[in-house]
């Protein structure tokens, strides 16, 4: 990767495990650019990953890094953040990890509005296990467990997170790296639960089964299907059919969980009766 | 005498477990309500913020286990409490704690199973699950109180052992002990022995997170203080980097076991009564040990040379002690509120040197002293 970001890498862990054409490296570099821009202290930053190709990212990074169990990264991260709110906690997760096995933790982390930044590497497939369908596999696409085409509708992650209570939601693709970096920066800056979904290519497990041969071809497809939110608001539902809306999709003010808890501690210790009105 | 009366208080087993953990320095609790363990969560919710600690009710037990591991990694002593169904859900992350060597304590107040079973009825059905509940060969410590005072002492000890050996420790209670109210006198806080995890003395540059010294236990740097390293449930080398190298993976696994095996004297605790000349030994733990104590007393009144052996630590198995019992007694009676889970382990160690007799009940009812006495009479009259 690029020299300016080398201080964030554990180069002794290279080479990366990812296939050629994989989009994970692009998302990762955007994450690191965001971290650099915000000048986060590596000693005071914890990166938490679930299980999957994407979640392996944390192992290559020179921070306090925690590679957890499948789907549970947000729950581990919740313990970290609540116990030590002064630490920056960033969570890395795949579409299967965050939306299938970890879906419950996602909606509850969003509901609490705990100050975590979740970056979802959405490659529309279970990459690590070799191409089974995920809750984000589009209808009609092939997977090893959907050999006749996927019949299950997909989640809209952004809508789900917004409804659950997230205070910042953004989406980008690995084609739109500038936007992706800006969204991650804003997500980290947001004091509350932030979710950034990045569409990323998986030529090996998704492309091959779906007549998209290379990572480049898949990147161009991302470019074609993406519509920025500023333009999307002026489009009809018909026009938006098959499009992926990118940009800052949601922002709202709400009290942050660990701050509320710290205030509760102060009140309880001073014998102040709490009033909710 | 009057001072003792002053200090005596009426306390419930679950409450004692919570207080013991707090006395040990626990300042983080994550859990999900389940009978008969819920009081532990309720007490923690009330007490922790007063002590500057944190309580969180998670969305399920999987998340609860994950959260306490996370909190422990940043240096806060952490605990959760549950019962059978929740304990089942925690297993994957208990394995993570064992593999990644993150200190934590799981209180499991056993209830009747399998499945939802009889939620308010007692059982001791999780003995083997406590030992082998998650996949793979892994080390674990399980402690088992039979009284309110023991619940306090063993909760404190569970936290200490978790910190010292960097293992998950299960406090294996049962519904009887959890809901029992007894008059107890607790030791003054300043007389308690509190153990904290050993921190590294080397600089961050020289620190290898999973390099053990002669104790077998690697010093632990809390996340966030300048030692940046990787924690994973994958097999890993001394730096924490994932590996598929058979020799490294085996070395890790053997060390995880070895760190407990070479410290059995420090880990294992037990009680005994009238054991010196005993020919019939009742081996009992948890609520069942209470009935066994009465049965042994009764047997002695009838001039039967009976004695009680009560393991307070069920895992690691107290093989050396059971070995001695096998040499000394002609019969070992093992009463349990299950179909003989611990007895299997006793038989394995006794290897035919003494007769091993089970007294078992798994219908949600307590084993009475009379039933155990009956078993003692049967073996001496045979
Ligand atoms: C409890 C559990 N179930 C299943 C698995 C197997 N598994 C490993 S990764 C994975 C899916 C990963 O897909 P995703 O989260 O989309 O990440 P990707 O590999 O595509 O980056 C599965 C099912 C596991 N490790 N643990």
XYZ file of C-alpha atoms and ligand atoms in Angstrom:
685
model
C 0.000 0.000 0.000
C 0.881 3.690 0.036
C 3.830 4.895 2.115
C 1.895 7.627 3.923
C -0.229 4.954 5.549
C 2.593 2.559 6.343
C 2.769 3.609 9.994
C -0.682 2.046 10.426
C 0.275 -1.316 8.976
C 1.817 -4.421 10.469
C 3.962 -5.053 7.435
C 5.378 -8.214 9.011
C 1.912 -9.742 8.569
C 1.963 -9.197 4.799
C 1.098 -10.454 2.222
C -2.621 -9.792 2.685
C -4.813 -12.888 2.461
C -7.132 -11.274 -0.090
C -7.456 -12.401 -3.736
C -6.402 -10.201 -6.625
C -9.250 -7.918 -7.640
C -10.732 -7.955 -4.127
C -12.206 -4.645 -2.999
C -11.302 -5.064 0.656
C -7.911 -3.375 0.250
C -9.609 -0.282 -1.159
C -12.016 0.000 1.763
C -9.122 -0.542 4.134
C -7.050 2.223 2.587
C -10.013 4.606 2.851
C -10.358 3.684 6.518
C -6.691 4.398 7.106
C -6.891 7.708 5.239
C -9.777 8.674 7.495
C -7.809 7.665 10.582
C -4.826 9.674 9.330
C -6.935 12.703 8.553
C -8.358 12.622 12.089
C -4.914 11.844 13.464
C -6.300 9.166 15.786
C -3.814 7.995 18.398
C -2.966 4.372 17.555
C -2.511 3.557 21.233
C -5.995 4.838 22.044
C -7.778 3.256 19.118
C -9.256 -0.233 19.072
C -10.167 -1.977 15.841
C -12.577 -4.865 16.171
C -13.398 -7.375 13.441
C -15.840 -10.253 13.196
C -15.172 -13.331 11.091
C -14.811 -13.302 7.329
C -12.287 -12.148 4.722
C -13.095 -8.508 5.433
C -12.878 -8.883 9.211
C -9.324 -10.121 8.803
C -8.373 -6.537 7.986
C -7.819 -5.694 11.637
C -4.962 -8.180 11.939
C -2.874 -6.204 9.440
C -3.232 -2.937 11.316
C -1.015 -1.516 14.020
C -3.603 -0.621 16.644
C -5.162 -2.491 19.540
C -6.806 -5.128 17.368
C -9.410 -7.708 18.246
C -10.527 -10.435 15.870
C -13.645 -11.867 17.472
C -16.253 -14.535 16.656
C -18.617 -14.591 13.677
C -21.184 -11.810 13.942
C -20.221 -10.664 17.410
C -17.774 -7.844 16.771
C -20.255 -5.142 17.805
C -21.018 -6.927 21.070
C -17.308 -7.151 21.953
C -16.923 -3.522 20.901
C -19.839 -2.514 23.130
C -17.996 -3.961 26.144
C -14.820 -2.111 25.198
C -16.504 1.230 24.616
C -18.685 1.100 27.709
C -15.777 0.081 29.930
C -13.424 2.724 28.455
C -15.398 5.422 26.635
C -12.223 7.436 26.039
C -11.007 4.915 23.445
C -11.896 5.233 19.750
C -13.563 2.019 18.649
C -13.952 1.122 14.977
C -15.615 -2.107 13.882
C -15.007 -3.954 10.616
C -17.537 -6.498 9.407
C -18.719 -8.323 6.285
C -22.285 -8.335 4.960
C -22.865 -11.829 6.345
C -21.110 -11.050 9.603
C -23.046 -7.847 10.276
C -26.424 -8.576 8.709
C -27.036 -12.306 9.153
C -25.437 -13.824 12.243
C -24.730 -10.393 13.719
C -27.928 -8.628 12.696
C -29.339 -8.523 16.192
C -26.225 -6.907 17.627
C -26.298 -4.327 14.847
C -29.823 -3.120 15.553
C -29.181 -2.982 19.295
C -25.903 -1.093 18.952
C -27.772 1.367 16.717
C -30.660 1.586 19.171
C -28.332 2.405 22.071
C -26.523 4.961 19.924
C -23.234 3.824 21.424
C -20.248 5.649 19.975
C -18.935 2.972 17.616
C -18.137 3.320 13.934
C -19.090 0.271 11.917
C -17.627 -0.149 8.447
C -19.418 -2.865 6.496
C -17.482 -4.372 3.606
C -20.427 -5.395 1.427
C -19.357 -7.834 -1.256
C -22.903 -9.297 -1.516
C -21.664 -12.773 -0.669
C -20.016 -14.986 1.939
C -16.462 -14.674 0.674
C -14.460 -16.634 3.181
C -16.592 -19.749 2.972
C -16.610 -19.683 -0.821
C -19.681 -17.926 -2.179
C -22.883 -18.693 -0.279
C -25.670 -16.103 -0.381
C -25.893 -13.432 2.309
C -28.752 -11.141 3.380
C -27.243 -8.623 0.952
C -27.121 -10.866 -2.112
C -29.471 -9.323 -4.700
C -32.456 -11.350 -5.857
C -31.652 -13.438 -8.904
C -27.907 -13.634 -8.292
C -26.224 -16.978 -8.039
C -24.499 -18.360 -4.993
C -23.230 -21.840 -4.174
C -26.249 -22.224 -1.884
C -28.552 -20.517 -4.419
C -27.616 -22.498 -7.517
C -30.951 -21.594 -9.183
C -30.688 -17.927 -8.291
C -31.356 -16.202 -4.979
C -35.057 -15.809 -4.158
C -34.610 -13.973 -0.836
C -34.985 -10.191 -0.870
C -32.065 -8.235 0.513
C -31.880 -5.855 3.445
C -31.415 -2.171 2.909
C -28.707 -1.704 5.538
C -29.030 2.047 5.611
C -32.801 1.995 6.166
C -32.434 -0.675 8.807
C -29.769 1.255 10.719
C -31.748 4.480 10.511
C -34.902 2.809 11.807
C -32.958 1.153 14.617
C -31.574 4.462 15.851
C -28.166 5.034 14.249
C -27.180 8.699 14.230
C -24.978 8.578 11.130
C -25.459 6.390 8.063
C -23.534 6.556 4.816
C -22.939 4.402 1.772
C -20.268 4.406 -0.867
C -18.497 2.025 -3.205
C -14.862 1.194 -3.769
C -15.102 3.157 -7.011
C -15.981 6.301 -5.043
C -13.006 6.337 -2.683
C -13.071 10.056 -1.919
C -16.654 9.814 -0.762
C -15.953 6.640 1.181
C -13.076 8.292 3.049
C -15.163 11.372 3.826
C -18.024 9.232 5.116
C -15.707 7.271 7.406
C -14.221 10.516 8.712
C -17.660 11.873 9.479
C -18.737 8.566 10.969
C -15.806 8.546 13.371
C -16.440 12.179 14.259
C -20.084 11.496 15.021
C -20.539 10.962 18.748
C -22.888 8.010 18.492
C -23.462 4.917 16.421
C -22.287 5.375 12.840
C -22.626 2.926 10.016
C -20.795 3.178 6.723
C -21.566 0.588 4.098
C -19.092 0.143 1.310
C -19.897 -1.882 -1.757
C -16.785 -3.938 -2.548
C -16.000 -6.396 -5.304
C -15.434 -10.073 -4.707
C -14.485 -11.462 -8.115
C -13.625 -14.863 -6.671
C -16.751 -15.785 -4.740
C -19.356 -13.487 -6.304
C -18.089 -12.424 -9.723
C -17.191 -15.838 -10.992
C -20.666 -17.200 -10.299
C -22.357 -14.134 -11.755
C -20.625 -13.622 -15.071
C -18.375 -10.830 -13.869
C -14.845 -11.960 -14.441
C -12.575 -9.288 -12.992
C -12.382 -6.838 -10.170
C -12.064 -4.039 -12.709
C -15.295 -5.041 -14.400
C -17.016 -5.118 -11.033
C -15.623 -1.675 -10.122
C -17.048 -0.259 -13.340
C -20.382 -1.848 -12.524
C -20.292 -0.030 -9.176
C -19.709 3.232 -11.030
C -22.647 2.519 -13.368
C -25.180 1.619 -10.698
C -24.322 4.292 -8.116
C -26.440 7.403 -7.791
C -25.514 10.124 -5.345
C -28.225 10.968 -2.830
C -28.354 14.580 -4.035
C -29.411 13.313 -7.445
C -31.474 10.398 -6.149
C -33.884 12.677 -4.255
C -34.969 14.100 -7.583
C -35.490 10.717 -9.218
C -38.648 8.608 -9.370
C -38.796 5.121 -7.840
C -38.837 3.718 -11.383
C -35.678 5.591 -12.266
C -34.023 4.354 -9.097
C -34.811 0.713 -9.873
C -31.547 -1.239 -9.773
C -29.555 1.780 -8.619
C -27.429 2.026 -5.491
C -27.864 5.295 -3.633
C -24.602 6.560 -2.186
C -23.620 9.476 0.016
C -24.538 10.652 3.483
C -27.936 9.080 3.898
C -28.855 9.924 7.461
C -27.749 12.138 10.307
C -29.564 12.883 13.521
C -28.759 14.226 16.981
C -29.322 11.954 19.962
C -27.696 11.343 23.344
C -24.780 8.912 23.228
C -24.995 5.795 25.384
C -21.707 5.886 27.286
C -22.150 9.583 28.038
C -25.604 8.843 29.405
C -24.144 6.101 31.560
C -21.410 8.349 32.907
C -24.017 10.931 33.794
C -26.080 8.250 35.495
C -23.052 7.335 37.614
C -22.577 10.952 38.658
C -26.240 11.358 39.562
C -26.464 8.088 41.470
C -23.336 8.914 43.448
C -24.615 12.353 44.338
C -27.982 10.948 45.310
C -29.752 12.913 42.598
C -33.053 11.391 41.606
C -33.140 11.084 37.858
C -36.022 12.643 36.033
C -37.052 11.797 32.542
C -39.291 14.448 31.128
C -19.693 -12.699 70.054
C -21.717 -9.512 69.917
C -19.474 -8.255 67.119
C -20.260 -11.381 65.125
C -23.963 -10.883 65.637
C -23.601 -7.299 64.548
C -21.819 -8.276 61.364
C -24.085 -11.177 60.602
C -26.534 -10.509 57.825
C -29.240 -12.383 56.054
C -28.166 -12.916 52.501
C -29.187 -14.858 49.434
C -26.722 -17.007 47.470
C -27.062 -14.968 44.292
C -26.565 -11.786 46.279
C -23.466 -13.234 47.924
C -22.039 -14.160 44.531
C -22.590 -10.597 43.319
C -21.052 -9.107 46.463
C -18.079 -11.470 46.315
C -17.396 -10.435 42.741
C -17.661 -6.749 43.628
C -15.310 -7.255 46.561
C -12.840 -8.841 44.140
C -12.894 -5.658 42.092
C -15.435 -6.467 39.397
C -16.629 -3.219 37.826
C -18.361 -4.452 34.686
C -21.355 -6.697 34.210
C -23.118 -7.629 30.986
C -25.978 -10.091 31.095
C -29.420 -11.174 30.032
C -32.159 -12.053 32.541
C -32.869 -15.704 33.265
C -34.261 -17.570 36.240
C -32.748 -18.503 38.671
C -29.801 -16.154 38.165
C -31.589 -12.836 37.561
C -30.922 -11.439 41.047
C -27.227 -11.268 40.231
C -27.974 -8.926 37.313
C -30.432 -6.889 39.360
C -27.962 -6.396 42.178
C -25.209 -5.468 39.740
C -27.489 -2.947 38.018
C -28.052 -1.274 41.363
C -24.567 -1.556 42.852
C -22.177 -1.003 39.955
C -22.949 2.630 39.117
C -22.587 3.499 42.804
C -19.066 2.096 42.620
C -18.311 3.871 39.348
C -18.704 0.619 37.438
C -20.863 -0.258 34.466
C -23.841 -2.560 34.007
C -25.408 -3.358 30.679
C -28.301 -5.613 29.781
C -27.343 -7.004 26.400
C -29.634 -8.335 23.688
C -28.761 -11.952 24.477
C -26.212 -14.136 26.259
C -23.915 -14.384 23.245
C -23.565 -10.623 23.319
C -23.216 -10.604 27.112
C -20.261 -12.954 26.969
C -18.720 -10.906 24.147
C -19.150 -7.667 26.078
C -17.458 -8.920 29.228
C -14.498 -10.131 27.172
C -14.269 -6.700 25.559
C -14.420 -4.935 28.925
C -11.822 -7.258 30.404
C -9.443 -6.576 27.512
C -9.398 -2.899 28.395
C -8.581 -3.762 31.992
C -11.885 -3.865 33.834
C -12.674 -6.998 35.830
C -15.833 -8.403 34.317
C -18.538 -10.925 35.043
C -21.815 -12.238 33.680
C -24.529 -14.434 35.180
C -26.914 -16.866 33.569
C -28.558 -20.270 33.744
C -28.687 -23.355 31.483
C -30.133 -21.999 28.208
C -28.045 -18.843 28.461
C -24.960 -20.834 29.387
C -25.458 -22.827 26.178
C -25.515 -19.599 24.164
C -22.336 -18.345 25.794
C -20.240 -21.325 24.864
C -18.647 -20.083 21.647
C -17.351 -16.947 23.302
C -16.250 -18.833 26.409
C -13.985 -20.755 24.026
C -12.775 -17.429 22.663
C -11.861 -16.276 26.182
C -9.994 -19.535 26.785
C -8.101 -19.284 23.489
C -7.331 -15.572 23.693
C -6.640 -15.820 27.451
C -9.004 -13.070 28.551
C -9.870 -13.169 32.270
C -13.604 -13.336 32.937
C -16.147 -15.022 35.188
C -19.421 -16.679 34.253
C -21.920 -17.367 37.033
C -24.154 -20.250 35.990
C -26.996 -20.882 38.410
C -28.057 -24.316 37.242
C -31.687 -25.184 36.716
C -33.439 -28.279 35.517
C -32.851 -29.175 31.863
C -32.406 -30.162 29.095
C -33.765 -27.255 27.059
C -36.115 -24.958 28.982
C -36.721 -27.833 31.406
C -38.167 -26.660 34.697
C -36.916 -23.095 35.028
C -37.466 -22.747 38.759
C -36.366 -26.247 39.750
C -32.814 -27.053 40.864
C -30.403 -29.329 39.069
C -26.719 -30.007 38.685
C -26.973 -30.880 35.032
C -24.282 -28.553 33.672
C -21.264 -30.224 35.243
C -19.988 -31.598 31.962
C -21.098 -28.557 29.979
C -18.995 -26.405 32.269
C -16.024 -28.575 31.392
C -16.668 -29.357 27.745
C -19.351 -26.926 26.583
C -17.414 -25.238 23.811
C -15.625 -26.961 20.970
C -12.024 -28.073 21.125
C -9.668 -28.968 23.943
C -9.518 -26.019 26.258
C -8.702 -25.299 29.866
C -11.276 -23.986 32.309
C -11.821 -23.617 36.015
C -15.204 -24.282 37.629
C -15.999 -23.581 41.273
C -19.046 -24.848 43.104
C -20.428 -23.402 46.363
C -22.814 -25.180 48.738
C -23.709 -22.248 50.987
C -24.201 -18.517 50.893
C -20.820 -17.875 52.480
C -19.158 -20.185 49.990
C -20.924 -18.364 47.163
C -19.282 -15.145 48.369
C -15.860 -16.682 48.866
C -15.873 -18.591 45.603
C -17.114 -15.634 43.562
C -14.170 -13.659 44.902
C -11.868 -16.564 44.242
C -13.258 -17.033 40.722
C -12.309 -13.463 39.854
C -8.862 -13.896 41.406
C -8.188 -17.114 39.508
C -9.404 -15.620 36.230
C -7.000 -12.715 36.678
C -4.099 -14.857 37.781
C -4.341 -17.537 35.112
C -6.050 -15.570 32.347
C -8.851 -18.103 31.951
C -12.613 -18.017 31.962
C -13.815 -19.244 35.357
C -17.292 -20.680 35.853
C -18.995 -20.197 39.192
C -21.264 -23.202 39.023
C -24.099 -22.557 41.428
C -27.452 -24.295 41.544
C -30.945 -22.967 42.150
C -30.902 -24.119 45.781
C -27.747 -22.230 46.680
C -28.663 -19.289 44.446
C -31.981 -18.702 46.189
C -30.985 -19.864 49.649
C -31.173 -17.235 52.384
C -28.725 -17.753 55.212
C -27.245 -15.750 58.007
C -23.647 -15.050 57.070
C -20.715 -13.177 58.455
C -18.587 -11.789 55.674
C -14.874 -11.141 56.133
C -13.816 -7.490 56.482
C -12.972 -6.064 53.059
C -9.436 -5.135 54.101
C -8.649 -8.735 54.949
C -9.498 -10.067 51.509
C -6.818 -11.255 49.144
C -7.350 -9.531 45.810
C -5.404 -10.678 42.761
C -4.850 -8.475 39.729
C -3.579 -9.603 36.345
C 0.176 -9.357 35.964
C 1.150 -6.522 33.646
C 4.204 -6.618 31.398
C 7.467 -5.143 32.635
C 9.020 -4.914 29.181
C 8.563 -1.946 26.872
C 5.858 -2.085 24.198
C 8.549 -2.688 21.565
C 9.708 -5.844 23.327
C 6.284 -7.101 24.373
C 4.965 -10.287 22.871
C 1.394 -10.649 24.024
C 1.384 -14.447 24.178
C 4.909 -15.151 25.351
C 4.666 -16.910 28.682
C 7.365 -16.883 31.318
C 8.041 -19.669 33.828
C 4.530 -19.359 35.275
C 3.006 -20.417 31.945
C 0.843 -17.286 31.976
C 1.774 -14.387 29.687
C 1.678 -10.972 31.385
C -1.299 -9.054 30.064
C -1.203 -5.521 28.707
C -4.618 -3.937 28.758
C -5.782 -2.438 25.480
C -5.338 1.296 25.305
C -2.164 1.816 27.359
C 0.435 1.754 24.597
C 0.983 -1.932 23.943
C -0.546 -2.532 20.557
C -1.130 -6.163 19.747
C -3.543 -8.568 18.135
C -6.076 -10.746 19.924
C -7.737 -13.565 17.990
C -9.540 -16.838 18.496
C -7.473 -18.296 15.685
C -4.466 -20.377 16.623
C -1.714 -17.803 17.063
C 1.975 -17.371 17.736
C 3.609 -15.491 20.627
C 2.853 -12.162 18.994
C -0.811 -13.061 18.560
C -0.475 -13.469 14.783
C -2.731 -16.164 13.281
C -0.952 -19.339 12.262
C -1.630 -22.671 10.615
C 1.708 -24.066 11.674
C 1.008 -27.366 13.493
C 3.903 -26.997 15.915
C 2.916 -23.455 16.940
C -0.755 -24.391 17.303
C 0.102 -27.425 19.397
C 2.517 -25.451 21.533
C -0.210 -22.930 22.294
C -2.801 -25.554 23.172
C -0.435 -27.445 25.439
C 0.616 -24.267 27.196
C -3.034 -23.339 27.807
C -3.467 -26.633 29.632
C -0.097 -26.534 31.272
C -0.696 -23.170 32.922
C -3.439 -24.785 35.001
C -1.900 -28.229 35.376
C 1.299 -26.943 36.941
C -0.670 -24.832 39.412
C -3.232 -27.356 40.616
C -2.152 -26.851 44.229
C -3.129 -23.231 43.966
C -6.361 -23.787 42.058
C -7.965 -26.797 43.689
C -9.858 -26.333 46.926
C -11.880 -28.846 48.855
C -13.630 -29.469 52.147
C -13.786 -32.644 54.124
C -15.570 -33.913 57.191
C -14.838 -37.060 59.230
C -12.595 -38.246 56.438
C -9.578 -39.512 58.445
C -10.793 -43.040 59.116
C -13.671 -43.102 56.644
C -14.371 -46.335 54.836
C -17.403 -44.994 53.038
C -16.799 -41.611 51.474
C -19.601 -39.434 50.201
C -18.283 -37.217 47.429
C -20.703 -34.346 46.976
C -20.736 -30.740 45.751
C -23.113 -27.783 45.660
C -26.538 -28.131 47.262
C -26.106 -31.894 47.389
C -23.138 -31.479 49.741
C -25.530 -29.992 52.301
C -27.626 -33.162 52.366
C -24.481 -35.279 52.297
C -23.133 -33.498 55.379
C -26.291 -34.451 57.325
C -26.171 -38.015 56.057
C -22.549 -38.437 57.135
C -23.337 -37.043 60.576
C -26.199 -39.481 60.952
C -24.053 -42.390 59.799
C -21.395 -41.508 62.367
C -24.086 -41.521 65.065
C -24.775 -45.071 64.018
C -21.060 -45.905 64.214
C -20.588 -46.151 60.479
C -17.182 -44.913 59.377
C -18.492 -42.448 56.842
C -16.869 -39.218 55.695
C -17.561 -36.337 53.333
C -15.343 -35.090 50.545
C -16.599 -31.871 48.967
C -14.717 -30.516 45.981
C -15.188 -26.726 45.900
C -13.392 -26.639 42.573
C -14.968 -29.170 40.204
C -12.645 -28.422 37.298
C -9.764 -29.087 36.954
C -10.733 -32.456 38.422
C -9.133 -33.070 41.829
C -7.550 -36.336 40.664
C -4.902 -36.511 43.407
C -7.499 -36.278 46.174
C -9.845 -38.792 44.570
C -6.841 -41.052 44.100
C -6.241 -40.969 47.861
C -9.926 -41.670 48.523
C -9.765 -44.677 46.202
C -6.907 -46.098 48.271
C -8.588 -45.378 51.604
C -12.276 -46.195 51.169
C -14.028 -49.346 50.062
C -16.910 -47.319 48.644
C -17.354 -43.825 47.269
C -20.952 -42.628 47.127
C -21.552 -39.828 44.621
C -24.947 -38.130 45.043
C -25.820 -35.692 42.265
C -28.852 -33.855 40.916
C -28.121 -35.288 37.479
C -27.733 -38.773 36.028
C -24.139 -39.222 37.136
C -22.035 -36.633 35.332
C -19.300 -36.209 37.923
C -19.442 -39.882 38.895
C -18.075 -40.814 35.471
C -15.023 -38.726 36.213
C -14.675 -40.234 39.692
C -14.850 -43.752 38.245
C -12.197 -42.859 35.707
C -9.803 -41.936 38.492
C -10.755 -44.706 40.916
C -10.270 -47.402 38.253
C -11.944 -50.147 40.277
C -9.947 -49.677 43.461
C -13.116 -48.806 45.351
C -16.742 -49.263 44.540
C -18.349 -46.107 43.148
C -22.070 -45.777 43.801
C -24.285 -43.054 42.369
C -27.335 -41.545 44.026
C -29.036 -39.630 41.278
C -32.042 -37.478 40.751
C -32.872 -35.290 37.784
C -36.545 -34.509 38.369
C -36.152 -31.051 39.842
C -36.246 -32.274 43.443
C -33.476 -32.062 45.972
C -31.653 -35.135 47.170
C -32.513 -35.566 50.835
C -30.100 -36.620 53.613
C -32.221 -39.749 54.077
C -31.693 -40.869 50.514
C -27.952 -40.507 50.848
C -28.063 -42.249 54.251
C -29.997 -45.063 52.600
C -27.235 -45.493 50.043
C -24.608 -45.544 52.813
C -26.584 -48.210 54.699
C -26.911 -50.306 51.584
C -23.176 -50.410 51.014
C -22.301 -51.212 54.642
C -24.979 -53.890 54.963
C -24.030 -55.575 51.733
C -20.557 -19.466 14.227
C -19.957 -19.554 12.894
N -20.701 -19.961 11.843
C -20.146 -20.054 10.626
C -18.834 -19.742 10.423
C -18.256 -19.892 9.050
N -18.029 -18.616 8.381
C -16.832 -18.009 8.395
S -16.801 -16.579 7.552
C -18.426 -16.766 7.095
C -19.127 -15.778 6.204
C -18.383 -14.545 5.966
O -19.073 -13.746 5.088
P -19.091 -12.181 5.255
O -19.423 -11.802 6.640
O -19.964 -11.612 4.208
O -17.563 -11.779 5.047
P -16.587 -11.940 3.789
O -15.807 -13.179 3.967
O -17.421 -11.963 2.550
O -15.726 -10.725 3.873
C -18.959 -17.939 7.630
C -20.335 -18.358 7.391
C -18.088 -19.335 11.544
N -16.792 -19.018 11.469
N -18.663 -19.254 12.743
